[in-house]
Coordinates of C-alpha atoms in Angstrom, one line a residue:
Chain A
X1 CA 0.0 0.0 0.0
X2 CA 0.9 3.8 -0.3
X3 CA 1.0 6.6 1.7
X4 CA 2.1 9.9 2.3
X5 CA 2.8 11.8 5.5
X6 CA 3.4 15.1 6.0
X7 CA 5.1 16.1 9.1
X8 CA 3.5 19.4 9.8
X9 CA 0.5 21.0 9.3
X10 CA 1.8 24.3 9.5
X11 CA 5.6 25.8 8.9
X12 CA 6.3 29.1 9.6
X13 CA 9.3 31.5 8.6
X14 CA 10.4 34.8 8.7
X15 CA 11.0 36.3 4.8
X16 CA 14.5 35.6 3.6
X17 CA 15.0 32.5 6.2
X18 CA 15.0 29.1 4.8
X19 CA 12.1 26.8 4.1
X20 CA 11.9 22.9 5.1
X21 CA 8.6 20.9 4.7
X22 CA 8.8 17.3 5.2
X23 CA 7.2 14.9 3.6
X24 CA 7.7 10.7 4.4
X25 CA 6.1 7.9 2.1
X26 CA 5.5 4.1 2.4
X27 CA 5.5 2.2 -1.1
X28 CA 5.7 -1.4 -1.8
X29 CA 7.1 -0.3 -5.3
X30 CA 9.7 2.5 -6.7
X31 CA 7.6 5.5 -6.7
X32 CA 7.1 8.8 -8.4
X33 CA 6.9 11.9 -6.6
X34 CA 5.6 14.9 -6.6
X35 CA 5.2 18.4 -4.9
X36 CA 1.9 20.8 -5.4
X37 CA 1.4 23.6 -4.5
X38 CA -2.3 25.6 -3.8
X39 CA -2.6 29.2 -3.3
X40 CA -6.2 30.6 -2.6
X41 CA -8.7 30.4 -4.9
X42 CA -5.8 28.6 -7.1
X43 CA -5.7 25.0 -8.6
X44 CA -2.9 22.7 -7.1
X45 CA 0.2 23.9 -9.3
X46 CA 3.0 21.4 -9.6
X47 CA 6.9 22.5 -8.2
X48 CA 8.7 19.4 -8.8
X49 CA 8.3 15.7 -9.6
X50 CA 10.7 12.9 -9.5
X51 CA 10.4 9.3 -11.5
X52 CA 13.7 7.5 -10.6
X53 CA 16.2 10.0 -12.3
X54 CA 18.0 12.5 -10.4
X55 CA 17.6 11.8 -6.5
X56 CA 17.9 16.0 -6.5
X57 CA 15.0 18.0 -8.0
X58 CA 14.7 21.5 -8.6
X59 CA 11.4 23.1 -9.5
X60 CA 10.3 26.4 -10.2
X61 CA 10.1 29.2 -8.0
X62 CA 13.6 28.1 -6.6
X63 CA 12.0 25.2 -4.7
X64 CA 14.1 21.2 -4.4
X65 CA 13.8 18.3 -3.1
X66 CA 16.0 15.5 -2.2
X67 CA 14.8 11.4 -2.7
X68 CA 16.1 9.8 0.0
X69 CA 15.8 6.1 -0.3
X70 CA 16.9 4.3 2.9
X71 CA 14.8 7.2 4.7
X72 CA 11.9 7.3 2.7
X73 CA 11.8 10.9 2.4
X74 CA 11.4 13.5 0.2
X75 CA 11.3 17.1 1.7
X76 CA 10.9 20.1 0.2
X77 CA 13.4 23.2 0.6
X78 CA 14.0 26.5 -0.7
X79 CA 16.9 28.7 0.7
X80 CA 15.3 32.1 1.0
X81 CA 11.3 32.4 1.7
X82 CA 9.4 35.1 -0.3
X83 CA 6.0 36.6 0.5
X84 CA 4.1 34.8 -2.5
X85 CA 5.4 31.4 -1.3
X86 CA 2.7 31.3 1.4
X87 CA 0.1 28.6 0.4
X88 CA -0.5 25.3 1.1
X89 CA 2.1 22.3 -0.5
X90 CA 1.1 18.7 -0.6
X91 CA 3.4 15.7 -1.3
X92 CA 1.9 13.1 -3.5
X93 CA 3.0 9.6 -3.8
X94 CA 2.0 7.5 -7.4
X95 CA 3.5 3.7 -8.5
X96 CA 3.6 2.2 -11.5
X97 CA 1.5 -0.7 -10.6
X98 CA -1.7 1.5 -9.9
X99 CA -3.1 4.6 -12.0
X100 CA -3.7 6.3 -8.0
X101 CA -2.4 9.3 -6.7
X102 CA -1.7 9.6 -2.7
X103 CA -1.9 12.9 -1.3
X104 CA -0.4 14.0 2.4
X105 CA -2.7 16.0 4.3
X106 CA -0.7 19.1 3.4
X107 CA 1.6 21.9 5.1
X108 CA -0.1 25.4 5.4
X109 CA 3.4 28.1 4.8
X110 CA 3.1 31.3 6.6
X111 CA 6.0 34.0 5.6
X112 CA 6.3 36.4 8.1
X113 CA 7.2 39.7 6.6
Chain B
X1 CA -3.3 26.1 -23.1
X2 CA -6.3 26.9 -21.4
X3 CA -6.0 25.0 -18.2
X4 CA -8.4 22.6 -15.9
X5 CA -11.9 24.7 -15.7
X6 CA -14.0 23.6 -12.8
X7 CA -18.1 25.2 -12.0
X8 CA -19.7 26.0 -10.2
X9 CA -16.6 27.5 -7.7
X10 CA -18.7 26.8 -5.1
X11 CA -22.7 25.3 -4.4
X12 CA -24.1 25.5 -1.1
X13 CA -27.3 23.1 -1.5
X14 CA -29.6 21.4 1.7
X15 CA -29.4 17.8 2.1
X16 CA -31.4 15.9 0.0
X17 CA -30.9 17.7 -2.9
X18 CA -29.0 17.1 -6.2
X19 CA -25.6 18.9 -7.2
X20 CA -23.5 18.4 -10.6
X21 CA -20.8 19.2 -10.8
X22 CA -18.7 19.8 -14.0
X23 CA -15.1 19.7 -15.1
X24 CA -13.7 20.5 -18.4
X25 CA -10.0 19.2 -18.7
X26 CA -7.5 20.3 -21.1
X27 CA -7.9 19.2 -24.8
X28 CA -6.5 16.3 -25.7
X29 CA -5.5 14.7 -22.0
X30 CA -7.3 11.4 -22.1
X31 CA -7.1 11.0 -18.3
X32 CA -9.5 12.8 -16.5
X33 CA -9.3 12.5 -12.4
X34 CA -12.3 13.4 -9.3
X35 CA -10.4 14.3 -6.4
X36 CA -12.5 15.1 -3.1
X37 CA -10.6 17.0 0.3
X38 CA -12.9 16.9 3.4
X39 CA -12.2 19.6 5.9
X40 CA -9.0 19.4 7.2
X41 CA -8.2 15.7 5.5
X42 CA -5.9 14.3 2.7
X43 CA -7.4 14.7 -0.6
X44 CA -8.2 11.1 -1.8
X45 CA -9.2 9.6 -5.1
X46 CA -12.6 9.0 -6.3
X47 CA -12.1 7.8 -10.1
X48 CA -10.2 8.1 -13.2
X49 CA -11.3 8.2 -16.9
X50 CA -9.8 7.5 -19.6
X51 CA -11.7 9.5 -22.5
X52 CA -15.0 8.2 -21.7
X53 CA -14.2 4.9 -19.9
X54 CA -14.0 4.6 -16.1
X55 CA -10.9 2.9 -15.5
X56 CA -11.2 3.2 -11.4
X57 CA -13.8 4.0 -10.0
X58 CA -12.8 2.4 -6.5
X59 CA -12.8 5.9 -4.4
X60 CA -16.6 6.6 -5.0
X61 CA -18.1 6.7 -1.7
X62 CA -21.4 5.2 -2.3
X63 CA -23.9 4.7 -5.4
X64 CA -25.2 8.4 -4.2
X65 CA -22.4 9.9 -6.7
X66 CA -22.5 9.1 -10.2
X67 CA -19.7 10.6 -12.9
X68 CA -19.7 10.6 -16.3
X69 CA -17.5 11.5 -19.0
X70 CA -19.9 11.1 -22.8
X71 CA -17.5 11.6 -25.7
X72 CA -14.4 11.6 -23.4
X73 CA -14.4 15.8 -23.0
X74 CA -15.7 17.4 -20.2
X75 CA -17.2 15.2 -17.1
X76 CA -19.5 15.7 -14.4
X77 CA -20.0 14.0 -10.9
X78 CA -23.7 14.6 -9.6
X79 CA -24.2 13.8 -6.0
X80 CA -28.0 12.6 -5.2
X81 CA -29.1 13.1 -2.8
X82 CA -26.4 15.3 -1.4
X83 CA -25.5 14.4 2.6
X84 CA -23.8 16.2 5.5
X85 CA -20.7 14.7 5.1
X86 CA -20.1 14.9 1.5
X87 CA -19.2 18.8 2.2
X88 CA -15.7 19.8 0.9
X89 CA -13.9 20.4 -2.1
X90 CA -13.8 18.3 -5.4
X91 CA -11.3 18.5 -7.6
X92 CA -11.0 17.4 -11.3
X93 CA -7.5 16.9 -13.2
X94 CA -6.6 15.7 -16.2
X95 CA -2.9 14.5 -17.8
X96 CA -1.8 12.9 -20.7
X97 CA -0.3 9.7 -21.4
X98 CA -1.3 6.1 -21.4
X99 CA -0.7 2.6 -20.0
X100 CA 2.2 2.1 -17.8
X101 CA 3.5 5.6 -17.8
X102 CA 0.6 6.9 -16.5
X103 CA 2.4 6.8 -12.8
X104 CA 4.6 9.4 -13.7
X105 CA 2.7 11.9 -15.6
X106 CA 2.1 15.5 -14.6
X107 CA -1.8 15.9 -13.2
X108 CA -2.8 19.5 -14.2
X109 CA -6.1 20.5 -11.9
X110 CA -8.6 23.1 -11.8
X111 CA -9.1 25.6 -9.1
X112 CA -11.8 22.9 -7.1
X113 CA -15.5 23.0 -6.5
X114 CA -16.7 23.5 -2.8
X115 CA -19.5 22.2 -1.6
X116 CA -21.6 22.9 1.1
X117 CA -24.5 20.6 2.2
X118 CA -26.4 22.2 5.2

């Protein structure tokens, strides 16, 4: 089976201060993986994705994550926090053997100006 | 591109009643997803098309929601009748890509529909 969990349900920085939202999965199989991001009133919008390339991603908006096998992680950073990065992210989890995607239950980002 | 267009943006109905709602995904993705997130929960799966076949249909709830997809353009999901607890926001999304790449493929969505049952 497949899951995601994301460590926090909130995450708050000051602007300019890093950025670290965690995100763990369980998957009987090599997944693909994925960060999304929803601002208000906003569809989820996709950062970053990996599918068994790269173990580092970088997505848009100057957002990466790292694939970490033997810790079944993949967190999201980004160095320096801007105002418009407040939203909510959520880490999704999708194997080959199924057509499913498995959302976390999402981090809410506050910047604090 | 035009992207994921979802309506209504939000429907606010009594129980008992009937809501549709409608999603029209980008042209030419054959996959077309229902996504629902109740109140302060993950969002989960509900089913997947591909054009105008259901090819899972294992997150419906219960025979109260019915989606269809004629022609394999837009789809709708019509909840009858509507209940307390099927409050919160659907969301459609739609990629491309077939068979066993579909794993990997980018889902684009719309902006969600939020429903309200009182």
């Amino acid at each position: 089976a497949q899951s995601v969990t994301q460590l926090d349900s909130h995450v708050s920085v000051s602007e300019g201060t890093p950025v670290l939202l965690r995100c763990n999965y369980s998957s009987s199989y090599s997944p693909s993986l994925f960060w999304y991001v929803q601002h208000p009133n906003k569809g989820l919008q996709l950062l970053l994705k990996y599918t068994s390339a790269a173990t580092l991603v970088k997505g848009i908006n100057g957002f990466e994550a790292e694939f970490k096998k033997s810790e079944t992680s993949f967190h999201l950073t980004k160095p320096s926090a801007h105002m418009s990065d407040a939203a909510e992210y959520f880490c999704v989890v999708s194997v080959k053997t199924g057509n499913q995607f498995y959302f976390g239950t999402g981090t809410s980002l506050t910047v604090i100006p | 591109e035009a992207g994921v267009t979802q309506f209504p943006s939000h429907s606010v109905i009594e129980k008992g009643q009937t809501v549709t709602l409608r999603c029209d995904p980008i042209s030419g993705h054959d996959n077309l997803y229902w996504y629902r997130r109740v109140m302060g929960k993950e969002i989960k799966f509900l089913l997947h098309f591909v054009k105008e076949s259901k090819q899972d249909e294992s997150g419906m709830p219960n025979n109260r929601f019915l989606a269809e997809r004629t022609g394999g353009t837009y789809s709708t999901l019509k909840v009858q009748p509507a209940e307390l607890e099927d409050s919160g926001v659907y969301f459609c999304a739609s990629s491309q890509g077939r068979g066993d790449l579909l794993w990997a493929n980018v889902l684009t969505f719309g902006a969600g529909s939020r429903l309200t049952v009182l």
